[in-house]
mmCIF file of N, CA and C in Angstrom:
data_model
loop_
_atom_site.group_PDB
_atom_site.id
_atom_site.type_symbol
_atom_site.label_atom_id
_atom_site.label_comp_id
_atom_site.label_asym_id
_atom_site.label_seq_id
_atom_site.Cartn_x
_atom_site.Cartn_y
_atom_site.Cartn_z
ATOM 1 N N MET A 6 13.563 -9.908 19.658
ATOM 2 C CA MET A 6 12.709 -10.264 19.239
ATOM 3 C C MET A 6 12.013 -9.273 18.204
ATOM 4 N N ARG A 7 12.303 -8.114 19.168
ATOM 5 C CA ARG A 7 11.330 -6.459 19.169
ATOM 6 C C ARG A 7 11.859 -6.388 17.600
ATOM 7 N N ALA A 8 12.422 -6.906 17.396
ATOM 8 C CA ALA A 8 14.107 -5.485 16.044
ATOM 9 C C ALA A 8 12.865 -6.996 15.169
ATOM 10 N N SER A 9 12.783 -8.389 15.018
ATOM 11 C CA SER A 9 12.362 -9.379 14.343
ATOM 12 C C SER A 9 11.004 -9.425 13.782
ATOM 13 N N VAL A 10 10.619 -8.342 14.995
ATOM 14 C CA VAL A 10 9.049 -8.899 14.156
ATOM 15 C C VAL A 10 8.796 -7.061 13.480
ATOM 16 N N SER A 11 9.785 -5.963 13.889
ATOM 17 C CA SER A 11 9.199 -4.821 13.269
ATOM 18 C C SER A 11 9.553 -4.864 12.102
ATOM 19 N N ALA A 12 11.009 -5.391 11.419
ATOM 20 C CA ALA A 12 11.147 -6.285 10.401
ATOM 21 C C ALA A 12 10.285 -6.863 9.988
ATOM 22 N N PHE A 13 9.640 -7.636 10.428
ATOM 23 C CA PHE A 13 9.074 -8.629 9.663
ATOM 24 C C PHE A 13 7.377 -7.663 9.239
ATOM 25 N N LEU A 14 6.715 -7.250 10.386
ATOM 26 C CA LEU A 14 5.969 -6.259 9.899
ATOM 27 C C LEU A 14 6.218 -4.738 8.999
ATOM 28 N N ALA A 15 7.367 -3.953 8.623
ATOM 29 C CA ALA A 15 8.202 -3.566 7.465
ATOM 30 C C ALA A 15 8.601 -4.204 6.015
ATOM 31 N N ARG A 16 8.354 -5.181 6.729
ATOM 32 C CA ARG A 16 9.068 -5.821 5.100
ATOM 33 C C ARG A 16 7.314 -6.761 4.390
ATOM 34 N N SER A 17 6.273 -6.449 5.039
ATOM 35 C CA SER A 17 4.545 -7.281 4.877
ATOM 36 C C SER A 17 4.553 -5.501 4.774
ATOM 37 N N ALA A 18 4.493 -4.410 4.301
ATOM 38 C CA ALA A 18 3.471 -3.242 4.801
ATOM 39 C C ALA A 18 4.525 -2.828 3.122
ATOM 40 N N TRP A 19 5.796 -2.555 3.172
ATOM 41 C CA TRP A 19 6.344 -3.180 1.497
ATOM 42 C C TRP A 19 5.926 -3.742 0.532
ATOM 43 N N TYR A 20 5.759 -5.108 0.763
ATOM 44 C CA TYR A 20 4.567 -5.880 -0.551
ATOM 45 C C TYR A 20 3.010 -5.931 -0.758
ATOM 46 N N CYS A 21 3.168 -5.158 0.956
ATOM 47 C CA CYS A 21 1.305 -5.327 0.699
ATOM 48 C C CYS A 21 1.565 -2.987 -0.565
ATOM 49 N N PHE A 22 1.714 -3.140 -0.535
ATOM 50 C CA PHE A 22 1.958 -1.625 -1.609
ATOM 51 C C PHE A 22 2.215 -1.494 -2.459
ATOM 52 N N ILE A 23 3.840 -3.107 -2.513
ATOM 53 C CA ILE A 23 3.570 -3.824 -4.083
ATOM 54 C C ILE A 23 2.436 -4.372 -4.719
ATOM 55 N N TRP A 24 2.196 -5.114 -3.719
ATOM 56 C CA TRP A 24 0.867 -5.582 -4.607
ATOM 57 C C TRP A 24 -0.466 -4.537 -4.831
ATOM 58 N N ALA A 25 -1.067 -3.870 -4.062
ATOM 59 C CA ALA A 25 -1.009 -2.226 -4.277
ATOM 60 C C ALA A 25 -1.520 -1.659 -5.322
ATOM 61 N N SER A 26 0.083 -2.022 -5.820
ATOM 62 C CA SER A 26 0.634 -0.319 -6.430
ATOM 63 C C SER A 26 0.342 -1.357 -7.614
ATOM 64 N N PHE A 27 -0.057 -2.231 -8.794
ATOM 65 C CA PHE A 27 0.110 -3.268 -9.323
ATOM 66 C C PHE A 27 -2.090 -3.894 -9.356
ATOM 67 N N SER A 28 -2.062 -3.393 -8.058
ATOM 68 C CA SER A 28 -3.811 -3.923 -8.397
ATOM 69 C C SER A 28 -4.227 -2.808 -8.962
ATOM 70 N N ALA A 29 -4.984 -3.370 -10.125
ATOM 71 C CA ALA A 29 -6.416 -2.309 -10.905
ATOM 72 C C ALA A 29 -7.312 -1.310 -9.342
ATOM 73 N N GLU A 30 -7.753 -2.343 -8.436
ATOM 74 C CA GLU A 30 -9.212 -1.820 -7.554
ATOM 75 C C GLU A 30 -8.563 -0.368 -7.117
ATOM 76 N N LEU A 31 -7.569 -1.328 -6.156
ATOM 77 C CA LEU A 31 -6.862 -0.676 -5.075
ATOM 78 C C LEU A 31 -7.441 -1.314 -3.386
ATOM 79 N N PRO A 32 -7.882 -2.294 -3.216
ATOM 80 C CA PRO A 32 -8.422 -3.095 -2.510
ATOM 81 C C PRO A 32 -8.408 -2.510 -1.223
ATOM 82 N N VAL A 33 -6.461 -1.908 -0.997
ATOM 83 C CA VAL A 33 -6.470 -1.472 0.258
ATOM 84 C C VAL A 33 -6.684 -0.126 1.106
ATOM 85 N N SER A 34 -7.015 0.602 -0.581
ATOM 86 C CA SER A 34 -7.614 1.103 0.645
ATOM 87 C C SER A 34 -9.148 1.557 1.476
ATOM 88 N N SER A 35 -9.351 0.553 0.658
ATOM 89 C CA SER A 35 -11.278 0.230 2.133
ATOM 90 C C SER A 35 -10.677 0.072 2.964
ATOM 91 N N LEU A 36 -9.928 -1.512 3.596
ATOM 92 C CA LEU A 36 -8.626 -1.496 5.196
ATOM 93 C C LEU A 36 -8.483 -0.086 5.926
ATOM 94 N N ILE A 37 -7.870 0.783 5.067
ATOM 95 C CA ILE A 37 -6.805 1.921 5.428
ATOM 96 C C ILE A 37 -7.923 2.595 5.960
ATOM 97 N N LEU A 38 -9.057 3.417 5.204
ATOM 98 C CA LEU A 38 -9.732 4.219 5.380
ATOM 99 C C LEU A 38 -10.544 3.278 6.732
ATOM 100 N N ARG A 39 -10.876 2.352 6.522
ATOM 101 C CA ARG A 39 -12.106 2.399 7.709
ATOM 102 C C ARG A 39 -11.268 1.317 9.083
ATOM 103 N N SER A 40 -9.458 1.844 9.466
ATOM 104 C CA SER A 40 -8.676 1.527 10.624
ATOM 105 C C SER A 40 -7.874 1.929 10.388
ATOM 106 N N ARG A 41 -7.851 3.156 9.508
ATOM 107 C CA ARG A 41 -6.831 4.390 9.803
ATOM 108 C C ARG A 41 -5.878 4.131 10.304
ATOM 109 N N PRO A 42 -6.008 5.470 11.571
ATOM 110 C CA PRO A 42 -5.428 5.318 13.124
ATOM 111 C C PRO A 42 -4.354 3.910 12.833
ATOM 112 N N SER A 43 -5.027 3.266 13.359
ATOM 113 C CA SER A 43 -4.397 1.518 13.907
ATOM 114 C C SER A 43 -2.854 1.226 12.615
ATOM 115 N N ILE A 44 -3.179 1.357 11.661
ATOM 116 C CA ILE A 44 -2.271 0.958 10.631
ATOM 117 C C ILE A 44 -1.319 1.630 10.192
ATOM 118 N N LEU A 45 -2.140 3.120 10.736
ATOM 119 C CA LEU A 45 -0.650 3.831 10.083
ATOM 120 C C LEU A 45 -0.732 3.760 11.318
ATOM 121 N N VAL A 46 -0.335 3.824 12.941
ATOM 122 C CA VAL A 46 0.365 4.161 13.672
ATOM 123 C C VAL A 46 1.387 2.764 13.329
ATOM 124 N N MET A 47 1.280 1.378 13.322
ATOM 125 C CA MET A 47 2.012 -0.145 13.028
ATOM 126 C C MET A 47 2.695 0.548 12.072
ATOM 127 N N LEU A 48 2.638 1.051 10.725
ATOM 128 C CA LEU A 48 3.313 1.199 10.327
ATOM 129 C C LEU A 48 4.495 1.706 10.139
ATOM 130 N N LEU A 49 4.542 3.332 11.059
ATOM 131 C CA LEU A 49 4.926 4.105 11.429
ATOM 132 C C LEU A 49 6.016 3.788 12.437
ATOM 133 N N SER A 50 5.437 3.388 13.147
ATOM 134 C CA SER A 50 6.762 2.657 14.130
ATOM 135 C C SER A 50 8.100 1.417 14.178
ATOM 136 N N ALA A 51 6.085 0.716 12.661
ATOM 137 C CA ALA A 51 7.846 -0.540 12.461
ATOM 138 C C ALA A 51 8.596 0.261 10.984
ATOM 139 N N SER A 52 8.300 1.602 10.736
ATOM 140 C CA SER A 52 9.673 1.443 9.807
ATOM 141 C C SER A 52 10.761 2.846 10.639
ATOM 142 N N LEU A 53 10.106 3.069 12.282
ATOM 143 C CA LEU A 53 10.822 3.901 12.960
ATOM 144 C C LEU A 53 11.720 2.672 13.756
ATOM 145 N N LEU A 54 10.824 1.848 14.344
ATOM 146 C CA LEU A 54 12.762 0.589 15.080
ATOM 147 C C LEU A 54 13.008 -0.202 13.768
ATOM 148 N N SER A 55 12.744 -0.407 12.414
ATOM 149 C CA SER A 55 13.528 -1.154 11.795
ATOM 150 C C SER A 55 14.382 0.331 10.946
ATOM 151 N N ALA A 56 14.237 1.618 11.223
ATOM 152 C CA ALA A 56 15.654 1.864 10.695
ATOM 153 C C ALA A 56 16.404 2.369 11.684
ATOM 154 N N LEU A 57 15.776 2.370 13.108
ATOM 155 C CA LEU A 57 16.990 1.461 14.915
ATOM 156 C C LEU A 57 17.644 0.679 14.012
ATOM 157 N N ARG A 58 17.236 -0.767 14.541
ATOM 158 C CA ARG A 58 17.474 -2.100 13.219
ATOM 159 C C ARG A 58 18.244 -2.761 12.359
ATOM 160 N N SER A 59 17.776 -1.943 10.874
ATOM 161 C CA SER A 59 17.251 -2.652 9.811
ATOM 162 C C SER A 59 19.081 -1.097 8.967
ATOM 163 N N SER A 60 18.566 -1.706 7.648
ATOM 164 C CA SER A 60 20.138 -1.090 6.495
ATOM 165 C C SER A 60 19.118 0.217 6.513
ATOM 166 N N LEU A 61 19.499 1.315 6.400
ATOM 167 C CA LEU A 61 19.028 2.962 5.923
ATOM 168 C C LEU A 61 17.619 2.666 4.493
ATOM 169 N N ILE A 62 18.490 2.445 2.845
ATOM 170 C CA ILE A 62 17.576 1.608 2.284
ATOM 171 C C ILE A 62 16.590 1.754 2.627
ATOM 172 N N PHE A 63 16.053 -0.037 3.405
ATOM 173 C CA PHE A 63 14.723 -0.639 4.027
ATOM 174 C C PHE A 63 14.164 0.769 4.659
ATOM 175 N N SER A 64 14.708 0.955 6.259
ATOM 176 C CA SER A 64 14.370 1.995 6.356
ATOM 177 C C SER A 64 13.385 3.279 6.192
ATOM 178 N N ILE A 65 14.107 4.077 4.931
ATOM 179 C CA ILE A 65 13.863 4.313 3.791
ATOM 180 C C ILE A 65 12.369 3.943 2.891
ATOM 181 N N SER A 66 12.368 2.914 2.686
ATOM 182 C CA SER A 66 11.518 2.807 1.547
ATOM 183 C C SER A 66 10.701 2.185 2.622
ATOM 184 N N ALA A 67 10.463 1.864 4.281
ATOM 185 C CA ALA A 67 9.293 1.680 4.863
ATOM 186 C C ALA A 67 9.489 3.615 5.203
ATOM 187 N N PHE A 68 8.839 4.392 5.243
ATOM 188 C CA PHE A 68 8.668 4.798 5.696
ATOM 189 C C PHE A 68 8.083 6.348 4.741
ATOM 190 N N LEU A 69 8.619 5.919 3.444
ATOM 191 C CA LEU A 69 7.591 6.519 2.385
ATOM 192 C C LEU A 69 6.790 5.768 2.368
ATOM 193 N N PHE A 70 6.665 4.320 2.368
ATOM 194 C CA PHE A 70 5.696 3.747 2.627
ATOM 195 C C PHE A 70 4.283 3.773 2.912
ATOM 196 N N SER A 71 4.767 4.634 5.001
ATOM 197 C CA SER A 71 4.075 4.932 5.342
ATOM 198 C C SER A 71 3.605 6.473 4.880
ATOM 199 N N MET A 72 4.171 7.226 4.126
ATOM 200 C CA MET A 72 3.587 8.227 3.464
ATOM 201 C C MET A 72 2.296 8.415 3.123
ATOM 202 N N SER A 73 3.151 7.400 1.925
ATOM 203 C CA SER A 73 1.998 7.096 0.466
ATOM 204 C C SER A 73 0.722 6.555 1.444
ATOM 205 N N VAL A 74 0.886 5.569 2.341
ATOM 206 C CA VAL A 74 -0.234 5.068 2.382
ATOM 207 C C VAL A 74 -0.931 7.012 3.401
ATOM 208 N N TRP A 75 -0.401 7.370 4.166
ATOM 209 C CA TRP A 75 -0.629 8.271 4.464
ATOM 210 C C TRP A 75 -1.260 9.704 3.294
ATOM 211 N N SER A 76 -1.302 10.036 3.288
ATOM 212 C CA SER A 76 -1.218 10.155 0.805
ATOM 213 C C SER A 76 -2.483 9.544 0.343
ATOM 214 N N LEU A 77 -3.121 8.067 0.882
ATOM 215 C CA LEU A 77 -3.966 7.389 0.000
ATOM 216 C C LEU A 77 -5.244 7.109 0.974
ATOM 217 N N ALA A 78 -4.789 7.528 2.412
ATOM 218 C CA ALA A 78 -6.035 8.019 3.074
ATOM 219 C C ALA A 78 -6.982 8.503 3.402
ATOM 220 N N PHE A 79 -5.652 10.044 3.119
ATOM 221 C CA PHE A 79 -6.385 11.075 2.831
ATOM 222 C C PHE A 79 -6.689 11.950 1.453
#
């Protein structure tokens, strides 16, 4: 159950990244700046759990997304 939830969170984070990269105004950045610690913890834990349970390529992409969110937040 936990693995499916973490995979869903990591997949959702990846889709949000794709959506934000094609958006001109990047509305996700204001949300990240307002609640930065909770979102970053969620993304990093989702990428860690998906690294333990999912394929290597998907976990690397989730980790890279967390790092891009981190750089966007600062």
